[in-house]
PDB file of C-alpha atoms in Angstrom:
ATOM      1  CA  UNK A  16      -0.706  11.429 -33.478  1.00 43.00           C
ATOM      2  CA  UNK A  17      -0.539  12.736 -37.012  1.00 41.00           C
ATOM      3  CA  UNK A  18       2.888  13.142 -38.568  1.00 41.00           C
ATOM      4  CA  UNK A  19       4.811  16.139 -37.034  1.00 43.00           C
ATOM      5  CA  UNK A  20       6.461  18.823 -39.179  1.00 36.00           C
ATOM      6  CA  UNK A  21      11.289  16.976 -30.500  1.00 38.00           C
ATOM      7  CA  UNK A  22      10.640  15.769 -27.561  1.00 37.00           C
ATOM      8  CA  UNK A  23      10.430  15.657 -26.642  1.00 35.00           C
ATOM      9  CA  UNK A  24       9.666  13.801 -26.208  1.00 37.00           C
ATOM     10  CA  UNK A  25      10.265  14.271 -24.667  1.00 35.00           C
ATOM     11  CA  UNK A  26       9.129  13.055 -24.998  1.00 36.00           C
ATOM     12  CA  UNK A  27       9.961  13.676 -22.861  1.00 34.00           C
ATOM     13  CA  UNK A  28       6.775  14.756 -22.230  1.00 36.00           C
ATOM     14  CA  UNK A  29       7.500  15.942 -22.379  1.00 37.00           C
ATOM     15  CA  UNK A  30       7.119  18.988 -23.313  1.00 37.00           C
ATOM     16  CA  UNK A  31       5.262  22.286 -23.666  1.00 35.00           C
ATOM     17  CA  UNK A  32       4.257  25.097 -26.018  1.00 32.00           C
ATOM     18  CA  UNK A  33       2.271  28.276 -26.126  1.00 32.00           C
ATOM     19  CA  UNK A  34      -1.119  28.859 -27.605  1.00 33.00           C
ATOM     20  CA  UNK A  35      -1.234  29.989 -31.260  1.00 35.00           C
ATOM     21  CA  UNK A  36      -0.749  33.582 -30.237  1.00 36.00           C
ATOM     22  CA  UNK A  37       2.441  32.883 -28.308  1.00 41.00           C
ATOM     23  CA  UNK A  38       3.773  29.823 -30.146  1.00 44.00           C
ATOM     24  CA  UNK A  39       7.465  30.048 -31.010  1.00 46.00           C
ATOM     25  CA  UNK A  40       8.106  26.628 -32.565  1.00 59.00           C
ATOM     26  CA  UNK A  41       6.901  24.796 -35.631  1.00 63.00           C
ATOM     27  CA  UNK A  42       3.922  22.541 -34.888  1.00 67.00           C
ATOM     28  CA  UNK A  43       4.929  18.948 -35.489  1.00 76.00           C
ATOM     29  CA  UNK A  44       2.858  16.764 -37.783  1.00 74.00           C
ATOM     30  CA  UNK A  45       1.827  13.578 -36.013  1.00 78.00           C
ATOM     31  CA  UNK A  46       0.462  10.200 -37.033  1.00 87.00           C
ATOM     32  CA  UNK A  47       0.457   6.486 -36.409  1.00 91.00           C
ATOM     33  CA  UNK A  48       3.543   4.543 -35.342  1.00 94.00           C
ATOM     34  CA  UNK A  49       5.894   3.770 -38.260  1.00 95.00           C
ATOM     35  CA  UNK A  50       8.628   1.209 -38.942  1.00 97.00           C
ATOM     36  CA  UNK A  51      11.891   2.177 -37.250  1.00 98.00           C
ATOM     37  CA  UNK A  52      14.778   3.011 -39.607  1.00 98.00           C
ATOM     38  CA  UNK A  53      17.448   0.354 -40.103  1.00 97.00           C
ATOM     39  CA  UNK A  54      20.827   1.130 -38.576  1.00 97.00           C
ATOM     40  CA  UNK A  55      23.428   1.561 -41.336  1.00 96.00           C
ATOM     41  CA  UNK A  56      27.039   2.616 -40.824  1.00 96.00           C
ATOM     42  CA  UNK A  57      28.866   3.634 -37.676  1.00 96.00           C
ATOM     43  CA  UNK A  58      26.905   3.520 -34.404  1.00 97.00           C
ATOM     44  CA  UNK A  59      27.729   6.475 -32.149  1.00 98.00           C
ATOM     45  CA  UNK A  60      26.729   6.640 -28.492  1.00 98.00           C
ATOM     46  CA  UNK A  61      24.692   9.590 -27.213  1.00 98.00           C
ATOM     47  CA  UNK A  62      26.694  11.886 -24.943  1.00 98.00           C
ATOM     48  CA  UNK A  63      24.210  12.001 -22.065  1.00 98.00           C
ATOM     49  CA  UNK A  64      26.077  14.842 -20.333  1.00 97.00           C
ATOM     50  CA  UNK A  65      26.131  17.158 -23.353  1.00 96.00           C
ATOM     51  CA  UNK A  66      22.609  16.265 -24.561  1.00 98.00           C
ATOM     52  CA  UNK A  67      19.363  17.673 -23.174  1.00 97.00           C
ATOM     53  CA  UNK A  68      15.649  18.053 -23.849  1.00 97.00           C
ATOM     54  CA  UNK A  69      14.093  21.400 -22.930  1.00 97.00           C
ATOM     55  CA  UNK A  70      10.359  21.913 -22.558  1.00 96.00           C
ATOM     56  CA  UNK A  71       8.119  24.948 -22.334  1.00 94.00           C
ATOM     57  CA  UNK A  72       4.416  25.314 -21.580  1.00 89.00           C
ATOM     58  CA  UNK A  73       1.849  28.084 -21.210  1.00 82.00           C
ATOM     59  CA  UNK A  74      -1.588  28.666 -19.880  1.00 73.00           C
ATOM     60  CA  UNK A  75      -4.055  29.652 -22.587  1.00 65.00           C
ATOM     61  CA  UNK A  76      -3.527  33.190 -23.754  1.00 61.00           C
ATOM     62  CA  UNK A  77       0.214  32.792 -23.302  1.00 63.00           C
ATOM     63  CA  UNK A  78       0.401  33.864 -19.663  1.00 70.00           C
ATOM     64  CA  UNK A  79       2.336  32.184 -16.837  1.00 78.00           C
ATOM     65  CA  UNK A  80       4.782  30.251 -19.029  1.00 87.00           C
ATOM     66  CA  UNK A  81       6.689  27.393 -17.418  1.00 93.00           C
ATOM     67  CA  UNK A  82       9.865  25.807 -18.700  1.00 96.00           C
ATOM     68  CA  UNK A  83      12.523  23.343 -17.681  1.00 97.00           C
ATOM     69  CA  UNK A  84      14.602  20.326 -18.675  1.00 98.00           C
ATOM     70  CA  UNK A  85      14.679  16.558 -19.010  1.00 98.00           C
ATOM     71  CA  UNK A  86      17.767  14.345 -19.020  1.00 98.00           C
ATOM     72  CA  UNK A  87      18.596  11.855 -21.756  1.00 98.00           C
ATOM     73  CA  UNK A  88      19.396   8.491 -20.187  1.00 97.00           C
ATOM     74  CA  UNK A  89      20.877   6.607 -23.139  1.00 98.00           C
ATOM     75  CA  UNK A  90      20.794   6.227 -26.908  1.00 98.00           C
ATOM     76  CA  UNK A  91      22.747   6.150 -30.159  1.00 98.00           C
ATOM     77  CA  UNK A  92      22.832   7.581 -33.673  1.00 98.00           C
ATOM     78  CA  UNK A  93      23.872   5.617 -36.767  1.00 98.00           C
ATOM     79  CA  UNK A  94      25.916   7.480 -39.390  1.00 97.00           C
ATOM     80  CA  UNK A  95      26.719   6.433 -42.964  1.00 96.00           C
ATOM     81  CA  UNK A  96      28.261   8.749 -45.560  1.00 94.00           C
ATOM     82  CA  UNK A  97      28.014  11.752 -43.234  1.00 95.00           C
ATOM     83  CA  UNK A  98      24.263  11.203 -42.965  1.00 96.00           C
ATOM     84  CA  UNK A  99      22.232   9.952 -39.990  1.00 98.00           C
ATOM     85  CA  UNK A 100      20.534   6.710 -41.028  1.00 97.00           C
ATOM     86  CA  UNK A 101      18.872   5.774 -37.741  1.00 98.00           C
ATOM     87  CA  UNK A 102      18.920   6.448 -34.038  1.00 98.00           C
ATOM     88  CA  UNK A 103      17.107   6.483 -30.751  1.00 98.00           C
ATOM     89  CA  UNK A 104      17.293   7.999 -27.300  1.00 97.00           C
ATOM     90  CA  UNK A 105      15.677   7.313 -23.958  1.00 98.00           C
ATOM     91  CA  UNK A 106      14.402  10.207 -21.814  1.00 98.00           C
ATOM     92  CA  UNK A 107      14.438   9.928 -18.020  1.00 98.00           C
ATOM     93  CA  UNK A 108      10.995  11.254 -17.088  1.00 97.00           C
ATOM     94  CA  UNK A 109      11.854  11.191 -13.376  1.00 98.00           C
ATOM     95  CA  UNK A 110      14.440  13.905 -14.115  1.00 98.00           C
ATOM     96  CA  UNK A 111      11.891  16.542 -15.132  1.00 97.00           C
ATOM     97  CA  UNK A 112      12.831  19.925 -13.708  1.00 97.00           C
ATOM     98  CA  UNK A 113      11.046  23.265 -13.574  1.00 96.00           C
ATOM     99  CA  UNK A 114      13.279  26.319 -13.919  1.00 97.00           C
ATOM    100  CA  UNK A 115      12.657  28.490 -10.816  1.00 96.00           C
ATOM    101  CA  UNK A 116      12.862  31.565 -13.071  1.00 96.00           C
ATOM    102  CA  UNK A 117       9.599  30.483 -14.716  1.00 93.00           C
ATOM    103  CA  UNK A 118       7.649  30.498 -11.449  1.00 92.00           C
ATOM    104  CA  UNK A 119       7.164  34.144 -10.485  1.00 88.00           C
ATOM    105  CA  UNK A 120       4.011  33.913  -8.380  1.00 86.00           C
ATOM    106  CA  UNK A 121       4.690  34.252  -4.646  1.00 88.00           C
ATOM    107  CA  UNK A 122       2.288  31.423  -3.779  1.00 89.00           C
ATOM    108  CA  UNK A 123       3.817  28.942  -6.262  1.00 90.00           C
ATOM    109  CA  UNK A 124       6.889  26.735  -5.870  1.00 93.00           C
ATOM    110  CA  UNK A 125       8.861  24.979  -8.651  1.00 94.00           C
ATOM    111  CA  UNK A 126       9.028  21.749  -6.648  1.00 96.00           C
ATOM    112  CA  UNK A 127       5.229  21.663  -6.361  1.00 94.00           C
ATOM    113  CA  UNK A 128       4.872  21.944 -10.136  1.00 92.00           C
ATOM    114  CA  UNK A 129       7.513  19.244 -10.634  1.00 96.00           C
ATOM    115  CA  UNK A 130       5.549  16.930  -8.346  1.00 96.00           C
ATOM    116  CA  UNK A 131       2.345  17.651 -10.289  1.00 92.00           C
ATOM    117  CA  UNK A 132       4.029  16.927 -13.624  1.00 94.00           C
ATOM    118  CA  UNK A 133       5.251  13.593 -12.240  1.00 96.00           C
ATOM    119  CA  UNK A 134       1.867  12.465 -10.941  1.00 94.00           C
ATOM    120  CA  UNK A 135      -0.917  10.685 -12.924  1.00 93.00           C
ATOM    121  CA  UNK A 136      -2.428  14.017 -14.068  1.00 91.00           C
ATOM    122  CA  UNK A 137       0.501  14.347 -16.470  1.00 92.00           C
ATOM    123  CA  UNK A 138       3.421  11.930 -16.954  1.00 94.00           C
ATOM    124  CA  UNK A 139       2.768   9.397 -14.188  1.00 95.00           C
ATOM    125  CA  UNK A 140       6.493   8.715 -13.812  1.00 97.00           C
ATOM    126  CA  UNK A 141       6.038   5.972 -11.231  1.00 97.00           C
ATOM    127  CA  UNK A 142       4.464   3.771 -13.917  1.00 97.00           C
ATOM    128  CA  UNK A 143       6.255   5.389 -16.864  1.00 97.00           C
ATOM    129  CA  UNK A 144       9.772   6.333 -15.710  1.00 97.00           C
ATOM    130  CA  UNK A 145      11.116   6.680 -19.256  1.00 98.00           C
ATOM    131  CA  UNK A 146       9.979   7.880 -22.674  1.00 97.00           C
ATOM    132  CA  UNK A 147      11.763   7.223 -25.927  1.00 97.00           C
ATOM    133  CA  UNK A 148      12.204   8.492 -29.467  1.00 98.00           C
ATOM    134  CA  UNK A 149      13.161   6.209 -32.377  1.00 98.00           C
ATOM    135  CA  UNK A 150      13.979   7.630 -35.806  1.00 98.00           C
ATOM    136  CA  UNK A 151      11.901   6.274 -38.684  1.00 98.00           C
ATOM    137  CA  UNK A 152      13.304   8.482 -41.476  1.00 98.00           C
ATOM    138  CA  UNK A 153      15.611  11.407 -42.221  1.00 98.00           C
ATOM    139  CA  UNK A 154      15.321  13.381 -45.452  1.00 97.00           C
ATOM    140  CA  UNK A 155      16.450  16.696 -46.930  1.00 97.00           C
ATOM    141  CA  UNK A 156      14.343  19.651 -45.788  1.00 96.00           C
ATOM    142  CA  UNK A 157      12.556  21.015 -48.858  1.00 91.00           C
ATOM    143  CA  UNK A 158      11.314  24.254 -47.326  1.00 92.00           C
ATOM    144  CA  UNK A 159      12.376  25.757 -43.998  1.00 91.00           C
ATOM    145  CA  UNK A 160       9.454  26.821 -41.766  1.00 89.00           C
ATOM    146  CA  UNK A 161       9.999  30.280 -40.271  1.00 87.00           C
ATOM    147  CA  UNK A 162       9.906  28.956 -36.696  1.00 86.00           C
ATOM    148  CA  UNK A 163      12.270  26.032 -37.261  1.00 92.00           C
ATOM    149  CA  UNK A 164      15.534  25.814 -35.348  1.00 94.00           C
ATOM    150  CA  UNK A 165      18.279  27.984 -36.867  1.00 95.00           C
ATOM    151  CA  UNK A 166      20.167  26.149 -39.598  1.00 96.00           C
ATOM    152  CA  UNK A 167      17.511  23.468 -40.101  1.00 97.00           C
ATOM    153  CA  UNK A 168      18.527  21.272 -43.041  1.00 97.00           C
ATOM    154  CA  UNK A 169      16.655  17.983 -42.576  1.00 97.00           C
ATOM    155  CA  UNK A 170      13.199  16.597 -41.902  1.00 97.00           C
ATOM    156  CA  UNK A 171      13.189  13.992 -39.140  1.00 97.00           C
ATOM    157  CA  UNK A 172      10.382  11.545 -38.425  1.00 97.00           C
ATOM    158  CA  UNK A 173      10.317   9.256 -35.431  1.00 97.00           C
ATOM    159  CA  UNK A 174       8.188   7.289 -33.018  1.00 97.00           C
ATOM    160  CA  UNK A 175       7.728   9.188 -29.758  1.00 97.00           C
ATOM    161  CA  UNK A 176       6.476   7.118 -26.823  1.00 97.00           C
ATOM    162  CA  UNK A 177       4.871   8.820 -23.817  1.00 95.00           C
ATOM    163  CA  UNK A 178       2.747   7.119 -21.151  1.00 94.00           C
ATOM    164  CA  UNK A 179       3.224   3.876 -23.057  1.00 94.00           C
ATOM    165  CA  UNK A 180       1.590   5.269 -26.219  1.00 96.00           C
ATOM    166  CA  UNK A 181       3.588   5.621 -29.429  1.00 97.00           C
ATOM    167  CA  UNK A 182       2.900   8.218 -32.128  1.00 96.00           C
ATOM    168  CA  UNK A 183       5.024   9.177 -35.115  1.00 97.00           C
ATOM    169  CA  UNK A 184       6.131  12.814 -35.252  1.00 96.00           C
ATOM    170  CA  UNK A 185       7.830  14.776 -38.041  1.00 96.00           C
ATOM    171  CA  UNK A 186       9.741  18.031 -37.583  1.00 96.00           C
ATOM    172  CA  UNK A 187      12.523  20.168 -39.136  1.00 96.00           C
ATOM    173  CA  UNK A 188      15.969  19.731 -37.606  1.00 98.00           C
ATOM    174  CA  UNK A 189      19.570  20.835 -37.940  1.00 98.00           C
ATOM    175  CA  UNK A 190      21.765  17.780 -38.407  1.00 98.00           C
ATOM    176  CA  UNK A 191      25.537  17.580 -38.577  1.00 97.00           C
ATOM    177  CA  UNK A 192      27.253  14.229 -39.020  1.00 97.00           C
ATOM    178  CA  UNK A 193      30.695  12.758 -39.636  1.00 93.00           C
ATOM    179  CA  UNK A 194      32.138   9.295 -39.082  1.00 86.00           C
ATOM    180  CA  UNK A 195      33.148  10.305 -35.547  1.00 93.00           C
ATOM    181  CA  UNK A 196      30.310  12.535 -34.321  1.00 97.00           C
ATOM    182  CA  UNK A 197      26.727  13.535 -34.979  1.00 98.00           C
ATOM    183  CA  UNK A 198      24.226  16.002 -33.614  1.00 98.00           C
ATOM    184  CA  UNK A 199      20.533  16.778 -33.888  1.00 98.00           C
ATOM    185  CA  UNK A 200      19.019  20.111 -32.896  1.00 98.00           C
ATOM    186  CA  UNK A 201      15.292  20.717 -33.233  1.00 97.00           C
ATOM    187  CA  UNK A 202      12.464  22.825 -31.856  1.00 94.00           C
ATOM    188  CA  UNK A 203       8.837  21.902 -32.384  1.00 92.00           C
ATOM    189  CA  UNK A 204       5.428  21.769 -30.761  1.00 91.00           C
ATOM    190  CA  UNK A 205       3.230  18.750 -30.025  1.00 92.00           C
ATOM    191  CA  UNK A 206      -0.275  18.316 -28.624  1.00 91.00           C
ATOM    192  CA  UNK A 207       0.026  16.356 -25.349  1.00 90.00           C
ATOM    193  CA  UNK A 208      -3.592  15.183 -25.636  1.00 88.00           C
ATOM    194  CA  UNK A 209      -2.527  12.983 -28.568  1.00 93.00           C
ATOM    195  CA  UNK A 210      -0.753  10.788 -25.996  1.00 93.00           C
ATOM    196  CA  UNK A 211      -3.654  10.853 -23.564  1.00 90.00           C
ATOM    197  CA  UNK A 212      -2.256  13.593 -21.301  1.00 89.00           C
ATOM    198  CA  UNK A 213      -5.577  15.329 -20.891  1.00 81.00           C
ATOM    199  CA  UNK A 214      -5.388  17.202 -17.586  1.00 78.00           C
ATOM    200  CA  UNK A 215      -6.493  20.759 -18.193  1.00 64.00           C
ATOM    201  CA  UNK A 216      -8.144  19.995 -21.530  1.00 63.00           C
ATOM    202  CA  UNK A 217     -11.772  19.895 -20.422  1.00 62.00           C
ATOM    203  CA  UNK A 218     -13.695  22.778 -21.967  1.00 57.00           C
ATOM    204  CA  UNK A 219     -16.464  22.129 -19.430  1.00 62.00           C
ATOM    205  CA  UNK A 220     -14.281  22.874 -16.411  1.00 59.00           C
ATOM    206  CA  UNK A 221     -12.916  26.458 -16.220  1.00 55.00           C
ATOM    207  CA  UNK A 222     -10.323  25.267 -13.696  1.00 54.00           C
ATOM    208  CA  UNK A 223      -8.858  23.002 -16.365  1.00 54.00           C
ATOM    209  CA  UNK A 224      -9.233  24.596 -19.784  1.00 54.00           C
ATOM    210  CA  UNK A 225      -6.797  27.394 -18.966  1.00 66.00           C
ATOM    211  CA  UNK A 226      -3.892  24.956 -19.466  1.00 72.00           C
ATOM    212  CA  UNK A 227      -2.607  24.799 -23.057  1.00 79.00           C
ATOM    213  CA  UNK A 228      -2.561  21.400 -24.730  1.00 84.00           C
ATOM    214  CA  UNK A 229       0.611  22.290 -26.609  1.00 87.00           C
ATOM    215  CA  UNK A 230       4.140  21.432 -25.513  1.00 90.00           C
ATOM    216  CA  UNK A 231       7.177  23.104 -27.004  1.00 93.00           C
ATOM    217  CA  UNK A 232      10.116  20.720 -27.179  1.00 95.00           C
ATOM    218  CA  UNK A 233      13.713  21.659 -27.896  1.00 96.00           C
ATOM    219  CA  UNK A 234      16.091  18.777 -28.556  1.00 97.00           C
ATOM    220  CA  UNK A 235      19.871  19.087 -28.472  1.00 98.00           C
ATOM    221  CA  UNK A 236      21.466  15.656 -28.911  1.00 98.00           C
ATOM    222  CA  UNK A 237      25.145  14.885 -29.495  1.00 98.00           C
ATOM    223  CA  UNK A 238      26.668  11.488 -30.205  1.00 98.00           C
ATOM    224  CA  UNK A 239      30.334  10.464 -30.361  1.00 96.00           C
ATOM    225  CA  UNK A 240      32.361   7.489 -31.503  1.00 91.00           C
TER     226      UNK A 240
END
Protein backbone atom coordinates (compact mmCIF):
# COMPACT_ATOMS: atom_id res chain seq x y z
CA UNK A 1 0.00 0.00 0.00
CA UNK A 2 1.12 3.59 -0.24
CA UNK A 3 3.25 4.95 2.58
CA UNK A 4 1.17 5.48 5.82
CA UNK A 5 1.23 8.76 7.77
CA UNK A 6 -0.11 0.57 13.53
CA UNK A 7 -1.19 -2.47 13.23
CA UNK A 8 -1.71 -3.26 13.23
CA UNK A 9 -1.00 -4.70 11.96
CA UNK A 10 -1.92 -5.66 13.05
CA UNK A 11 -1.40 -6.10 11.50
CA UNK A 12 -2.64 -7.45 13.00
CA UNK A 13 -5.18 -7.18 10.73
CA UNK A 14 -5.60 -6.37 11.79
CA UNK A 15 -7.38 -3.76 12.37
CA UNK A 16 -10.33 -1.42 11.87
CA UNK A 17 -11.45 2.19 11.46
CA UNK A 18 -14.51 4.28 10.86
CA UNK A 19 -15.63 5.93 7.69
CA UNK A 20 -14.44 9.52 7.11
CA UNK A 21 -17.30 10.87 9.15
CA UNK A 22 -16.44 8.80 12.21
CA UNK A 23 -12.68 8.35 11.78
CA UNK A 24 -10.69 9.05 14.95
CA UNK A 25 -7.15 8.18 13.84
CA UNK A 26 -4.71 9.55 11.30
CA UNK A 27 -4.90 7.70 7.98
CA UNK A 28 -1.60 5.96 7.37
CA UNK A 29 0.27 6.53 4.12
CA UNK A 30 1.05 3.23 2.44
CA UNK A 31 3.36 2.03 -0.31
CA UNK A 32 5.61 -0.71 -1.56
CA UNK A 33 7.77 -2.85 0.72
CA UNK A 34 10.99 -1.09 1.79
CA UNK A 35 14.39 -2.20 3.09
CA UNK A 36 14.25 -3.07 6.79
CA UNK A 37 16.28 -0.79 9.09
CA UNK A 38 19.61 -2.11 10.34
CA UNK A 39 19.75 -2.97 14.03
CA UNK A 40 22.16 -0.61 15.82
CA UNK A 41 22.76 -0.50 19.57
CA UNK A 42 21.13 -2.45 22.37
CA UNK A 43 18.51 -5.05 21.39
CA UNK A 44 15.57 -5.08 23.80
CA UNK A 45 12.97 -7.84 23.89
CA UNK A 46 9.28 -7.00 23.51
CA UNK A 47 7.33 -7.48 26.73
CA UNK A 48 4.53 -9.61 25.27
CA UNK A 49 2.42 -9.32 28.44
CA UNK A 50 2.50 -5.52 28.61
CA UNK A 51 2.21 -4.98 24.84
CA UNK A 52 -1.01 -5.11 22.82
CA UNK A 53 -2.58 -4.21 19.49
CA UNK A 54 -6.13 -2.85 19.59
CA UNK A 55 -8.38 -2.70 16.55
CA UNK A 56 -11.64 -0.96 15.76
CA UNK A 57 -13.99 -1.21 12.79
CA UNK A 58 -17.29 0.27 11.64
CA UNK A 59 -19.99 -0.31 9.13
CA UNK A 60 -20.29 2.53 6.62
CA UNK A 61 -21.88 5.58 8.14
CA UNK A 62 -20.16 4.85 11.44
CA UNK A 63 -22.84 2.60 12.92
CA UNK A 64 -22.36 -0.73 14.71
CA UNK A 65 -18.69 -0.25 15.62
CA UNK A 66 -16.72 -3.33 16.64
CA UNK A 67 -13.47 -3.39 18.55
CA UNK A 68 -11.11 -5.79 20.24
CA UNK A 69 -7.51 -6.90 20.70
CA UNK A 70 -4.66 -8.93 19.26
CA UNK A 71 -1.71 -10.37 21.17
CA UNK A 72 1.92 -9.74 20.29
CA UNK A 73 3.77 -13.05 20.12
CA UNK A 74 7.39 -11.91 19.99
CA UNK A 75 9.71 -9.14 18.83
CA UNK A 76 12.44 -6.68 19.74
CA UNK A 77 13.43 -3.02 19.48
CA UNK A 78 16.99 -1.79 18.89
CA UNK A 79 18.06 1.35 20.77
CA UNK A 80 21.14 3.52 20.19
CA UNK A 81 21.66 6.93 21.80
CA UNK A 82 18.16 6.92 23.29
CA UNK A 83 16.70 6.51 19.81
CA UNK A 84 15.00 3.46 18.27
CA UNK A 85 17.08 2.37 15.27
CA UNK A 86 15.16 -0.74 14.25
CA UNK A 87 12.66 -3.28 15.47
CA UNK A 88 9.99 -5.80 14.69
CA UNK A 89 7.10 -7.63 16.29
CA UNK A 90 5.00 -10.64 15.42
CA UNK A 91 1.21 -10.54 15.91
CA UNK A 92 -0.68 -13.73 16.78
CA UNK A 93 -3.68 -13.54 14.45
CA UNK A 94 -5.31 -16.56 16.11
CA UNK A 95 -5.62 -14.41 19.26
CA UNK A 96 -8.06 -11.92 17.73
CA UNK A 97 -10.78 -11.03 20.21
CA UNK A 98 -14.00 -9.04 19.91
CA UNK A 99 -14.94 -7.00 22.98
CA UNK A 100 -18.45 -8.12 24.02
CA UNK A 101 -19.26 -4.47 24.80
CA UNK A 102 -19.07 -3.71 21.07
CA UNK A 103 -21.77 -6.22 20.15
CA UNK A 104 -25.07 -4.76 21.34
CA UNK A 105 -27.50 -6.46 18.97
CA UNK A 106 -29.50 -9.24 20.63
CA UNK A 107 -29.09 -11.56 17.63
CA UNK A 108 -25.29 -11.15 17.44
CA UNK A 109 -22.57 -12.91 19.44
CA UNK A 110 -18.91 -11.84 19.84
CA UNK A 111 -17.69 -15.39 19.27
CA UNK A 112 -19.51 -15.54 15.92
CA UNK A 113 -17.77 -12.36 14.77
CA UNK A 114 -14.42 -13.69 15.98
CA UNK A 115 -14.95 -16.84 13.92
CA UNK A 116 -15.83 -14.75 10.85
CA UNK A 117 -12.71 -12.60 11.25
CA UNK A 118 -10.60 -15.76 11.42
CA UNK A 119 -12.06 -17.36 8.30
CA UNK A 120 -10.97 -16.77 4.65
CA UNK A 121 -13.35 -13.78 4.28
CA UNK A 122 -10.92 -11.78 6.42
CA UNK A 123 -7.65 -12.97 7.99
CA UNK A 124 -7.70 -16.67 7.13
CA UNK A 125 -5.75 -17.52 10.29
CA UNK A 126 -5.47 -21.22 9.49
CA UNK A 127 -3.16 -20.36 6.58
CA UNK A 128 -1.84 -17.11 8.06
CA UNK A 129 -1.56 -17.58 11.84
CA UNK A 130 0.78 -14.60 12.28
CA UNK A 131 1.32 -11.11 10.87
CA UNK A 132 4.39 -8.99 11.40
CA UNK A 133 5.66 -5.43 11.40
CA UNK A 134 9.30 -4.54 10.66
CA UNK A 135 10.58 -0.98 11.07
CA UNK A 136 12.18 0.56 7.99
CA UNK A 137 12.82 4.06 9.38
CA UNK A 138 12.23 6.35 12.36
CA UNK A 139 12.51 10.12 12.04
CA UNK A 140 11.53 13.27 13.94
CA UNK A 141 7.87 14.23 13.46
CA UNK A 142 7.82 17.56 11.62
CA UNK A 143 4.14 18.35 12.12
CA UNK A 144 1.73 16.58 14.46
CA UNK A 145 -1.58 15.56 12.82
CA UNK A 146 -4.58 16.45 14.98
CA UNK A 147 -5.67 12.81 15.29
CA UNK A 148 -2.25 11.40 16.15
CA UNK A 149 -1.68 9.63 19.46
CA UNK A 150 -1.12 12.06 22.35
CA UNK A 151 2.53 13.05 22.65
CA UNK A 152 3.48 11.91 19.15
CA UNK A 153 7.11 12.88 18.49
CA UNK A 154 8.30 10.58 15.69
CA UNK A 155 7.34 9.33 12.25
CA UNK A 156 7.62 5.55 11.95
CA UNK A 157 7.67 3.60 8.70
CA UNK A 158 7.58 -0.16 8.52
CA UNK A 159 6.66 -3.20 6.48
CA UNK A 160 3.31 -4.62 7.60
CA UNK A 161 2.57 -8.16 6.43
CA UNK A 162 -1.01 -9.45 6.39
CA UNK A 163 -2.26 -12.53 4.52
CA UNK A 164 1.28 -13.00 3.24
CA UNK A 165 1.32 -9.58 1.52
CA UNK A 166 3.75 -6.89 2.64
CA UNK A 167 3.13 -3.15 2.34
CA UNK A 168 5.07 -0.27 3.85
CA UNK A 169 3.10 2.00 6.18
CA UNK A 170 4.05 5.35 7.74
CA UNK A 171 2.38 6.89 10.79
CA UNK A 172 3.00 9.32 13.69
CA UNK A 173 4.02 7.72 16.98
CA UNK A 174 5.06 8.53 20.52
CA UNK A 175 8.44 6.97 21.21
CA UNK A 176 10.38 6.84 24.45
CA UNK A 177 13.74 5.10 24.60
CA UNK A 178 16.67 4.58 26.96
CA UNK A 179 19.43 1.98 27.07
CA UNK A 180 17.22 -0.25 29.24
CA UNK A 181 13.70 0.23 27.86
CA UNK A 182 11.75 1.49 24.88
CA UNK A 183 8.14 1.99 23.92
CA UNK A 184 6.08 2.81 20.86
CA UNK A 185 2.52 4.10 21.02
CA UNK A 186 0.60 4.87 17.84
CA UNK A 187 -2.92 5.16 16.46
CA UNK A 188 -3.62 5.15 12.74
CA UNK A 189 -5.96 3.90 10.06
CA UNK A 190 -5.25 1.56 7.14
CA UNK A 191 -7.31 0.31 4.20
CA UNK A 192 -7.62 -3.49 4.54
CA UNK A 193 -8.28 -3.85 0.80
CA UNK A 194 -4.63 -2.89 0.19
CA UNK A 195 -3.72 -6.33 1.58
CA UNK A 196 -6.43 -8.12 -0.38
CA UNK A 197 -8.96 -8.30 2.47
CA UNK A 198 -11.90 -7.46 0.27
CA UNK A 199 -14.96 -8.95 1.97
CA UNK A 200 -17.61 -6.27 2.18
CA UNK A 201 -15.97 -4.03 -0.41
CA UNK A 202 -18.15 -4.84 -3.41
CA UNK A 203 -20.18 -1.79 -4.42
CA UNK A 204 -22.39 -4.10 -6.50
CA UNK A 205 -23.59 -6.12 -3.52
CA UNK A 206 -25.59 -4.15 -0.90
CA UNK A 207 -24.98 -6.97 1.59
CA UNK A 208 -21.26 -6.28 1.38
CA UNK A 209 -20.65 -2.58 0.79
CA UNK A 210 -21.96 -1.62 4.23
CA UNK A 211 -18.66 -2.81 5.77
CA UNK A 212 -15.98 -0.10 5.96
CA UNK A 213 -12.66 -0.83 4.30
CA UNK A 214 -10.81 1.09 7.00
CA UNK A 215 -9.22 -0.43 10.09
CA UNK A 216 -8.19 1.66 13.06
CA UNK A 217 -5.10 0.25 14.73
CA UNK A 218 -3.73 1.26 18.12
CA UNK A 219 -0.28 -0.05 18.98
CA UNK A 220 1.17 -0.06 22.49
CA UNK A 221 4.53 -1.85 22.50
CA UNK A 222 7.05 -1.99 25.35
CA UNK A 223 10.51 -3.54 25.24
CA UNK A 224 12.97 -4.17 28.08
CA UNK A 225 16.60 -5.14 28.48
